[in-house]
Amino acid sequence: MKKILILALGMFSLGMDTYIVAGLIPEMSRSLNQSSTAIGQGVTIFTLVFAISAPLFSIFLAKINVKQTLIFALIIFIFANIMTSLAVNLPIYLLARAIAGLGAGIFSPMAVSTGSQLVENKNRGKALATVVGGLSIGTVIGVPLGIQISNLSSWRVTLLFIVLISTLTCVLIAIHFRAIFAPTPPSIKERFKLFIHPHIIRIMTVTVCAAIASLGLYTYLSKIVEHYQSIYSLTTYLMLWGIGGLIGSFSIGFIIDMFKFTNLIVLSIMILLLFSFILLPISIHTPIASCLPFLLWGAMGWATQAPQQHILIKNYKSYGETAVALNSSVNYLGSSIGSALCGSLLFITHNINMLVYLSIFICGIGLLVQLTNILIDKKQSF
């Protein structure tokens, strides 16, 4: 379990680094003398490079032992964050974020895949949930902590804090991990077949729909709270969303290990996620009840990754790291697409309600695709 926690620590630094820029934009804009829009491009570049590098480098680094790859990825990530903290202009800053996305794109799927190899099959769900949970804690706890560090010192110190955590993870991996080799990797031709495999495409569709609906809407959470003139403050709803995320991230592992049919777990998650979006405008003015959709939204949004990874690893063992990398990429792409869609829709309509309706629609599509997955799998089992 010690090794699983080390991987989770690395994922914590990734989660914090991925979302921290959004909270540091005002201070970074003043420091680098750039607009908020320009600084925000760092998030876009990070997620795009992550999405591209995850499946691509899983091919090129497949024959290198996992321990060396994890350390290599963290060294890139550490260098990029040092570079970000020292950036004096926009080009250096954007380049640094691209390099950080590269390191994160290599480390994340490798950590998830390795976590599943370090435990017995019966504990695989908990291991996956713990590793992925590190990412959610980095977002839920790490980001507010980083913003507080920035308030007490500067945004550059916040980036150096991420460097410190990443360096600690790197040292712990070097000390406690042995040379682990992934299963014999498939050829590039076979990997390409994986990318266009109908079952894989259906799984990825569910992942991207969940990410677009959940993370896309989350980007404009402050606008939602402001528009509906809700009872509680934005901080309260952010805290509830975060608490839900922690509950969802860690409890899902036990649920996966307890129940045999992971596809039904994913279907249940999509139903509850859809329900949370429907409840949002209905309950927002009701004391206590207005807390439920945010708690449920956070829990279900963060619970989607582990069962999807479990399905991929279970059904495509020889493609493990590639399949996991592809799913991670699709999740990040979904986040970017969701933010872009919500931003465009808000710009065109100036109607916050449309963002909620969009999330309901996209989540509904994902739910129908997952239901199709279950029906097809059931038909093929006979």
Short mmCIF file of C-alpha atoms in Angstrom, two decimals, residues 58-59 184-197 316 318-320 322-323:
data_model
loop_
_atom_site.label_atom_id
_atom_site.label_comp_id
_atom_site.label_asym_id
_atom_site.label_seq_id
_atom_site.Cartn_x
_atom_site.Cartn_y
_atom_site.Cartn_z
CA SER A 58 2.92 5.32 -23.85
CA ILE A 59 4.00 3.86 -27.21
CA THR A 184 4.93 -6.98 -23.55
CA PRO A 185 3.57 -4.00 -25.45
CA PRO A 186 1.52 -4.49 -28.62
CA SER A 187 2.80 -3.20 -31.93
CA ILE A 188 1.92 0.26 -33.19
CA LYS A 189 -0.44 -1.35 -35.71
CA GLU A 190 -2.23 -3.23 -32.93
CA ARG A 191 -2.40 -0.05 -30.85
CA PHE A 192 -4.03 1.78 -33.74
CA LYS A 193 -6.62 -0.98 -33.91
CA LEU A 194 -7.24 -0.35 -30.22
CA PHE A 195 -7.94 3.34 -30.85
CA ILE A 196 -10.61 2.50 -33.44
CA HIS A 197 -12.05 -0.52 -31.61
CA TYR A 316 -7.47 -5.12 -22.57
CA SER A 318 -1.95 -6.30 -22.99
CA TYR A 319 -2.93 -2.74 -23.89
CA GLY A 320 -3.17 -1.61 -20.24
CA THR A 322 -2.07 2.61 -23.73
CA ALA A 323 -5.77 2.21 -22.95
#
